[in-house]
Amino acid sequence: LDLVPKIWWVIARMSLVATTALDGGQIGTRDEFKDYLIAELCALQWPRFMAVKFGALFKELDLSEGQATKCMIKMLHVLRSTSRLQEMPPLIYQLIGLASKGNRALALQGITSHFSELEKRSGELLSESLCQVQGTVLLHLNFAMKQDQELAKEYLKLVKRLDWAAVAAFDVALLLAIARLPAFEQLVFDAIKTK
């Protein structure tokens, strides 16, 4: 994995890339090669302990929005298949960083729906470990939203489509965390009032 950023950098500076893919197809441009490389990395079965490293790698690369979306879909798939709660916050941290390169709504919707599902499985009384994980993720999201306010705007758009009868505790906590940002305080309260 350590070589991928160097390969990416070299390919980005080449005007022509003439190579053959593993399936025998021809790759002629640097953008085709980058797309191919991302597709191959996302097609791999990642060992659990390497998922965060892949996320950090994707954040480091200069990805197009389409490439970033493909990486986020893979990371969300890994998140949903992760059974250990303590492995979630670092993976989500990498996912949030990657979201700034592309589809913020996809990342936020994936994270919130994942916690909503975990809450449903947990029942009425959330486990202490789930609450701790959610708290850590909320800190990551809050920090990211202070740095990239588009994340907060995107979440508010998602909130407008929420079914408030089935809203998860994580969604409410994230809304309240966003309300602490001065630029969003009134917007959050207006969103809550309209529901």
PDB file of C-alpha atoms in Angstrom:
ATOM      1  CA  LEU A   1       0.000   0.000   0.000  1.00  0.00           C
ATOM      2  CA  ASP A   2       2.876   2.359   0.651  1.00  0.00           C
ATOM      3  CA  LEU A   3       3.788   2.319  -3.040  1.00  0.00           C
ATOM      4  CA  VAL A   4       0.332   3.269  -4.327  1.00  0.00           C
ATOM      5  CA  PRO A   5       0.686   7.052  -3.688  1.00  0.00           C
ATOM      6  CA  LYS A   6       4.049   7.045  -5.484  1.00  0.00           C
ATOM      7  CA  ILE A   7       2.598   5.138  -8.444  1.00  0.00           C
ATOM      8  CA  TRP A   8      -0.378   7.504  -8.466  1.00  0.00           C
ATOM      9  CA  TRP A   9       1.925  10.523  -8.516  1.00  0.00           C
ATOM     10  CA  VAL A  10       4.012   9.122 -11.390  1.00  0.00           C
ATOM     11  CA  ILE A  11       0.925   8.193 -13.427  1.00  0.00           C
ATOM     12  CA  ALA A  12      -0.565  11.667 -12.870  1.00  0.00           C
ATOM     13  CA  ARG A  13       2.458  13.213 -14.569  1.00  0.00           C
ATOM     14  CA  MET A  14       2.491  10.898 -17.576  1.00  0.00           C
ATOM     15  CA  SER A  15       0.788  11.983 -20.759  1.00  0.00           C
ATOM     16  CA  LEU A  16       0.221   8.444 -22.033  1.00  0.00           C
ATOM     17  CA  VAL A  17      -0.133   5.140 -20.224  1.00  0.00           C
ATOM     18  CA  ALA A  18      -0.082   2.058 -22.406  1.00  0.00           C
ATOM     19  CA  THR A  19      -0.623  -1.129 -20.437  1.00  0.00           C
ATOM     20  CA  THR A  20      -2.842  -4.167 -20.249  1.00  0.00           C
ATOM     21  CA  ALA A  21      -5.303  -4.848 -17.441  1.00  0.00           C
ATOM     22  CA  LEU A  22      -5.435  -8.200 -15.682  1.00  0.00           C
ATOM     23  CA  ASP A  23      -8.516  -9.112 -17.712  1.00  0.00           C
ATOM     24  CA  GLY A  24      -6.649  -8.444 -20.964  1.00  0.00           C
ATOM     25  CA  GLY A  25      -8.258  -5.055 -21.650  1.00  0.00           C
ATOM     26  CA  GLN A  26      -6.157  -2.166 -22.869  1.00  0.00           C
ATOM     27  CA  ILE A  27      -5.485   0.900 -20.727  1.00  0.00           C
ATOM     28  CA  GLY A  28      -4.408   3.910 -22.742  1.00  0.00           C
ATOM     29  CA  THR A  29      -4.811   7.033 -20.606  1.00  0.00           C
ATOM     30  CA  ARG A  30      -3.777   8.002 -17.109  1.00  0.00           C
ATOM     31  CA  ASP A  31      -7.429   8.481 -16.079  1.00  0.00           C
ATOM     32  CA  GLU A  32      -8.275   4.971 -17.290  1.00  0.00           C
ATOM     33  CA  PHE A  33      -5.315   3.648 -15.302  1.00  0.00           C
ATOM     34  CA  LYS A  34      -6.392   5.508 -12.160  1.00  0.00           C
ATOM     35  CA  ASP A  35      -9.948   4.199 -12.525  1.00  0.00           C
ATOM     36  CA  TYR A  36      -8.582   0.694 -13.044  1.00  0.00           C
ATOM     37  CA  LEU A  37      -6.311   0.929  -9.990  1.00  0.00           C
ATOM     38  CA  ILE A  38      -9.158   2.148  -7.755  1.00  0.00           C
ATOM     39  CA  ALA A  39     -11.474  -0.565  -9.081  1.00  0.00           C
ATOM     40  CA  GLU A  40      -8.853  -3.235  -8.353  1.00  0.00           C
ATOM     41  CA  LEU A  41      -8.175  -1.920  -4.831  1.00  0.00           C
ATOM     42  CA  CYS A  42     -11.901  -1.787  -4.072  1.00  0.00           C
ATOM     43  CA  ALA A  43     -12.444  -5.287  -5.460  1.00  0.00           C
ATOM     44  CA  LEU A  44      -9.941  -6.766  -3.021  1.00  0.00           C
ATOM     45  CA  GLN A  45     -11.138  -8.532   0.115  1.00  0.00           C
ATOM     46  CA  TRP A  46      -9.606  -6.250   2.757  1.00  0.00           C
ATOM     47  CA  PRO A  47      -8.370  -7.849   5.959  1.00  0.00           C
ATOM     48  CA  ARG A  48     -10.118  -6.177   8.919  1.00  0.00           C
ATOM     49  CA  PHE A  49      -6.907  -4.725  10.271  1.00  0.00           C
ATOM     50  CA  MET A  50      -6.110  -3.086   6.888  1.00  0.00           C
ATOM     51  CA  ALA A  51      -9.416  -1.240   6.362  1.00  0.00           C
ATOM     52  CA  VAL A  52      -8.263   1.942   8.126  1.00  0.00           C
ATOM     53  CA  LYS A  53      -4.989   1.863   6.179  1.00  0.00           C
ATOM     54  CA  PHE A  54      -6.950   1.677   2.898  1.00  0.00           C
ATOM     55  CA  GLY A  55      -9.082   4.616   4.056  1.00  0.00           C
ATOM     56  CA  ALA A  56      -5.984   6.672   4.838  1.00  0.00           C
ATOM     57  CA  LEU A  57      -4.553   5.738   1.441  1.00  0.00           C
ATOM     58  CA  PHE A  58      -7.693   6.907  -0.369  1.00  0.00           C
ATOM     59  CA  LYS A  59      -7.623  10.214   1.534  1.00  0.00           C
ATOM     60  CA  GLU A  60      -4.021  10.744   0.439  1.00  0.00           C
ATOM     61  CA  LEU A  61      -4.696  10.216  -3.267  1.00  0.00           C
ATOM     62  CA  ASP A  62      -5.935  12.942  -5.595  1.00  0.00           C
ATOM     63  CA  LEU A  63      -9.220  11.228  -6.504  1.00  0.00           C
ATOM     64  CA  SER A  64     -11.948  12.339  -8.865  1.00  0.00           C
ATOM     65  CA  GLU A  65     -15.435  12.510  -7.394  1.00  0.00           C
ATOM     66  CA  GLY A  66     -16.365   9.226  -9.087  1.00  0.00           C
ATOM     67  CA  GLN A  67     -13.275   7.484  -7.736  1.00  0.00           C
ATOM     68  CA  ALA A  68     -13.923   8.856  -4.236  1.00  0.00           C
ATOM     69  CA  THR A  69     -17.524   7.618  -4.415  1.00  0.00           C
ATOM     70  CA  LYS A  70     -16.351   4.127  -5.399  1.00  0.00           C
ATOM     71  CA  CYS A  71     -13.941   4.121  -2.443  1.00  0.00           C
ATOM     72  CA  MET A  72     -16.661   5.328  -0.056  1.00  0.00           C
ATOM     73  CA  ILE A  73     -19.017   2.567  -1.195  1.00  0.00           C
ATOM     74  CA  LYS A  74     -16.316   0.008  -0.442  1.00  0.00           C
ATOM     75  CA  MET A  75     -15.573   1.561   2.961  1.00  0.00           C
ATOM     76  CA  LEU A  76     -19.285   1.628   3.857  1.00  0.00           C
ATOM     77  CA  HIS A  77     -19.508  -2.037   2.897  1.00  0.00           C
ATOM     78  CA  VAL A  78     -16.562  -2.775   5.203  1.00  0.00           C
ATOM     79  CA  LEU A  79     -18.213  -0.701   7.971  1.00  0.00           C
ATOM     80  CA  ARG A  80     -21.460  -2.675   7.704  1.00  0.00           C
ATOM     81  CA  SER A  81     -19.559  -5.951   7.866  1.00  0.00           C
ATOM     82  CA  THR A  82     -17.498  -4.883  10.895  1.00  0.00           C
ATOM     83  CA  SER A  83     -18.763  -6.625  13.996  1.00  0.00           C
ATOM     84  CA  ARG A  84     -16.340  -5.105  16.500  1.00  0.00           C
ATOM     85  CA  LEU A  85     -17.614  -1.747  17.701  1.00  0.00           C
ATOM     86  CA  GLN A  86     -14.165  -0.459  18.652  1.00  0.00           C
ATOM     87  CA  GLU A  87     -12.998  -0.813  15.017  1.00  0.00           C
ATOM     88  CA  MET A  88     -15.684   1.560  13.733  1.00  0.00           C
ATOM     89  CA  PRO A  89     -14.494   5.035  14.862  1.00  0.00           C
ATOM     90  CA  PRO A  90     -11.111   4.968  13.036  1.00  0.00           C
ATOM     91  CA  LEU A  91     -12.766   3.624   9.875  1.00  0.00           C
ATOM     92  CA  ILE A  92     -15.473   6.283  10.056  1.00  0.00           C
ATOM     93  CA  TYR A  93     -12.804   8.943  10.646  1.00  0.00           C
ATOM     94  CA  GLN A  94     -11.156   7.958   7.351  1.00  0.00           C
ATOM     95  CA  LEU A  95     -14.547   7.848   5.627  1.00  0.00           C
ATOM     96  CA  ILE A  96     -15.382  11.371   6.797  1.00  0.00           C
ATOM     97  CA  GLY A  97     -12.059  12.638   5.466  1.00  0.00           C
ATOM     98  CA  LEU A  98     -12.728  10.985   2.138  1.00  0.00           C
ATOM     99  CA  ALA A  99     -16.218  12.516   2.014  1.00  0.00           C
ATOM    100  CA  SER A 100     -14.707  15.963   1.520  1.00  0.00           C
ATOM    101  CA  LYS A 101     -13.444  14.766  -1.876  1.00  0.00           C
ATOM    102  CA  GLY A 102     -16.806  13.758  -3.186  1.00  0.00           C
ATOM    103  CA  ASN A 103     -20.198  12.489  -2.208  1.00  0.00           C
ATOM    104  CA  ARG A 104     -20.755  13.837   1.311  1.00  0.00           C
ATOM    105  CA  ALA A 105     -24.378  12.701   1.369  1.00  0.00           C
ATOM    106  CA  LEU A 106     -23.396   9.092   0.667  1.00  0.00           C
ATOM    107  CA  ALA A 107     -20.933   9.035   3.551  1.00  0.00           C
ATOM    108  CA  LEU A 108     -23.294  10.703   6.028  1.00  0.00           C
ATOM    109  CA  GLN A 109     -26.258   8.575   5.020  1.00  0.00           C
ATOM    110  CA  GLY A 110     -24.149   5.431   5.278  1.00  0.00           C
ATOM    111  CA  ILE A 111     -22.834   6.326   8.734  1.00  0.00           C
ATOM    112  CA  THR A 112     -26.195   7.371  10.173  1.00  0.00           C
ATOM    113  CA  SER A 113     -28.074   4.403   8.701  1.00  0.00           C
ATOM    114  CA  HIS A 114     -25.432   2.064  10.101  1.00  0.00           C
ATOM    115  CA  PHE A 115     -25.871   3.450  13.616  1.00  0.00           C
ATOM    116  CA  SER A 116     -29.644   3.412  13.214  1.00  0.00           C
ATOM    117  CA  GLU A 117     -29.439  -0.293  12.380  1.00  0.00           C
ATOM    118  CA  LEU A 118     -27.133  -0.946  15.338  1.00  0.00           C
ATOM    119  CA  GLU A 119     -29.582   0.861  17.637  1.00  0.00           C
ATOM    120  CA  LYS A 120     -32.497  -1.240  16.347  1.00  0.00           C
ATOM    121  CA  ARG A 121     -30.548  -4.438  16.990  1.00  0.00           C
ATOM    122  CA  SER A 122     -29.527  -3.200  20.435  1.00  0.00           C
ATOM    123  CA  GLY A 123     -33.129  -2.628  21.554  1.00  0.00           C
ATOM    124  CA  GLU A 124     -34.407   0.130  23.779  1.00  0.00           C
ATOM    125  CA  LEU A 125     -31.412   0.164  26.083  1.00  0.00           C
ATOM    126  CA  LEU A 126     -28.234   0.969  24.170  1.00  0.00           C
ATOM    127  CA  SER A 127     -25.116  -0.789  25.350  1.00  0.00           C
ATOM    128  CA  GLU A 128     -22.415   1.269  26.995  1.00  0.00           C
ATOM    129  CA  SER A 129     -19.891   0.305  24.314  1.00  0.00           C
ATOM    130  CA  LEU A 130     -22.255   1.407  21.506  1.00  0.00           C
ATOM    131  CA  CYS A 131     -22.792   4.747  23.271  1.00  0.00           C
ATOM    132  CA  GLN A 132     -19.024   5.215  23.603  1.00  0.00           C
ATOM    133  CA  VAL A 133     -18.481   4.446  19.915  1.00  0.00           C
ATOM    134  CA  GLN A 134     -21.258   6.822  18.908  1.00  0.00           C
ATOM    135  CA  GLY A 135     -19.751   9.526  21.126  1.00  0.00           C
ATOM    136  CA  THR A 136     -16.361   9.117  19.478  1.00  0.00           C
ATOM    137  CA  VAL A 137     -17.912   9.230  16.006  1.00  0.00           C
ATOM    138  CA  LEU A 138     -19.899  12.337  16.967  1.00  0.00           C
ATOM    139  CA  LEU A 139     -16.639  14.015  18.012  1.00  0.00           C
ATOM    140  CA  HIS A 140     -15.099  13.089  14.645  1.00  0.00           C
ATOM    141  CA  LEU A 141     -18.131  14.409  12.757  1.00  0.00           C
ATOM    142  CA  ASN A 142     -18.307  17.586  14.807  1.00  0.00           C
ATOM    143  CA  PHE A 143     -14.641  18.344  14.191  1.00  0.00           C
ATOM    144  CA  ALA A 144     -14.995  17.579  10.477  1.00  0.00           C
ATOM    145  CA  MET A 145     -18.068  19.809  10.209  1.00  0.00           C
ATOM    146  CA  LYS A 146     -16.187  22.686  11.782  1.00  0.00           C
ATOM    147  CA  GLN A 147     -13.510  22.269   9.092  1.00  0.00           C
ATOM    148  CA  ASP A 148     -15.898  21.516   6.204  1.00  0.00           C
ATOM    149  CA  GLN A 149     -19.277  23.155   6.738  1.00  0.00           C
ATOM    150  CA  GLU A 150     -20.578  21.526   3.552  1.00  0.00           C
ATOM    151  CA  LEU A 151     -20.814  18.315   5.599  1.00  0.00           C
ATOM    152  CA  ALA A 152     -23.218  20.000   8.023  1.00  0.00           C
ATOM    153  CA  LYS A 153     -25.253  21.482   5.163  1.00  0.00           C
ATOM    154  CA  GLU A 154     -25.481  18.072   3.533  1.00  0.00           C
ATOM    155  CA  TYR A 155     -26.643  16.458   6.763  1.00  0.00           C
ATOM    156  CA  LEU A 156     -29.354  19.083   7.197  1.00  0.00           C
ATOM    157  CA  LYS A 157     -30.601  18.201   3.706  1.00  0.00           C
ATOM    158  CA  LEU A 158     -30.754  14.546   4.762  1.00  0.00           C
ATOM    159  CA  VAL A 159     -32.602  15.461   7.975  1.00  0.00           C
ATOM    160  CA  LYS A 160     -35.384  17.069   5.991  1.00  0.00           C
ATOM    161  CA  ARG A 161     -36.106  13.647   4.444  1.00  0.00           C
ATOM    162  CA  LEU A 162     -36.001  11.716   7.755  1.00  0.00           C
ATOM    163  CA  ASP A 163     -39.052   9.900   9.045  1.00  0.00           C
ATOM    164  CA  TRP A 164     -39.192  11.412  12.522  1.00  0.00           C
ATOM    165  CA  ALA A 165     -41.318   8.560  13.820  1.00  0.00           C
ATOM    166  CA  ALA A 166     -38.360   6.222  13.387  1.00  0.00           C
ATOM    167  CA  VAL A 167     -35.471   8.628  14.019  1.00  0.00           C
ATOM    168  CA  ALA A 168     -32.451   7.120  15.755  1.00  0.00           C
ATOM    169  CA  ALA A 169     -30.757   8.539  18.840  1.00  0.00           C
ATOM    170  CA  PHE A 170     -27.585   9.004  16.803  1.00  0.00           C
ATOM    171  CA  ASP A 171     -29.414  11.300  14.358  1.00  0.00           C
ATOM    172  CA  VAL A 172     -30.726  13.455  17.200  1.00  0.00           C
ATOM    173  CA  ALA A 173     -27.283  13.612  18.822  1.00  0.00           C
ATOM    174  CA  LEU A 174     -25.695  14.615  15.516  1.00  0.00           C
ATOM    175  CA  LEU A 175     -28.318  17.311  15.008  1.00  0.00           C
ATOM    176  CA  LEU A 176     -27.623  18.708  18.458  1.00  0.00           C
ATOM    177  CA  ALA A 177     -23.872  18.626  17.780  1.00  0.00           C
ATOM    178  CA  ILE A 178     -24.431  20.589  14.564  1.00  0.00           C
ATOM    179  CA  ALA A 179     -26.604  23.077  16.482  1.00  0.00           C
ATOM    180  CA  ARG A 180     -23.522  23.975  18.532  1.00  0.00           C
ATOM    181  CA  LEU A 181     -21.941  25.418  15.382  1.00  0.00           C
ATOM    182  CA  PRO A 182     -22.960  29.096  15.321  1.00  0.00           C
ATOM    183  CA  ALA A 183     -23.745  29.144  11.606  1.00  0.00           C
ATOM    184  CA  PHE A 184     -26.167  26.225  11.949  1.00  0.00           C
ATOM    185  CA  GLU A 185     -27.902  26.778  15.275  1.00  0.00           C
ATOM    186  CA  GLN A 186     -31.021  28.417  13.834  1.00  0.00           C
ATOM    187  CA  LEU A 187     -31.116  26.083  10.829  1.00  0.00           C
ATOM    188  CA  VAL A 188     -31.158  23.021  13.098  1.00  0.00           C
ATOM    189  CA  PHE A 189     -33.908  24.389  15.298  1.00  0.00           C
ATOM    190  CA  ASP A 190     -35.960  25.340  12.233  1.00  0.00           C
ATOM    191  CA  ALA A 191     -35.524  21.794  10.877  1.00  0.00           C
ATOM    192  CA  ILE A 192     -36.702  20.319  14.182  1.00  0.00           C
ATOM    193  CA  LYS A 193     -39.690  22.682  14.400  1.00  0.00           C
ATOM    194  CA  THR A 194     -40.927  21.809  10.918  1.00  0.00           C
ATOM    195  CA  LYS A 195     -41.049  18.124  11.812  1.00  0.00           C
TER     196      LYS A 195
END
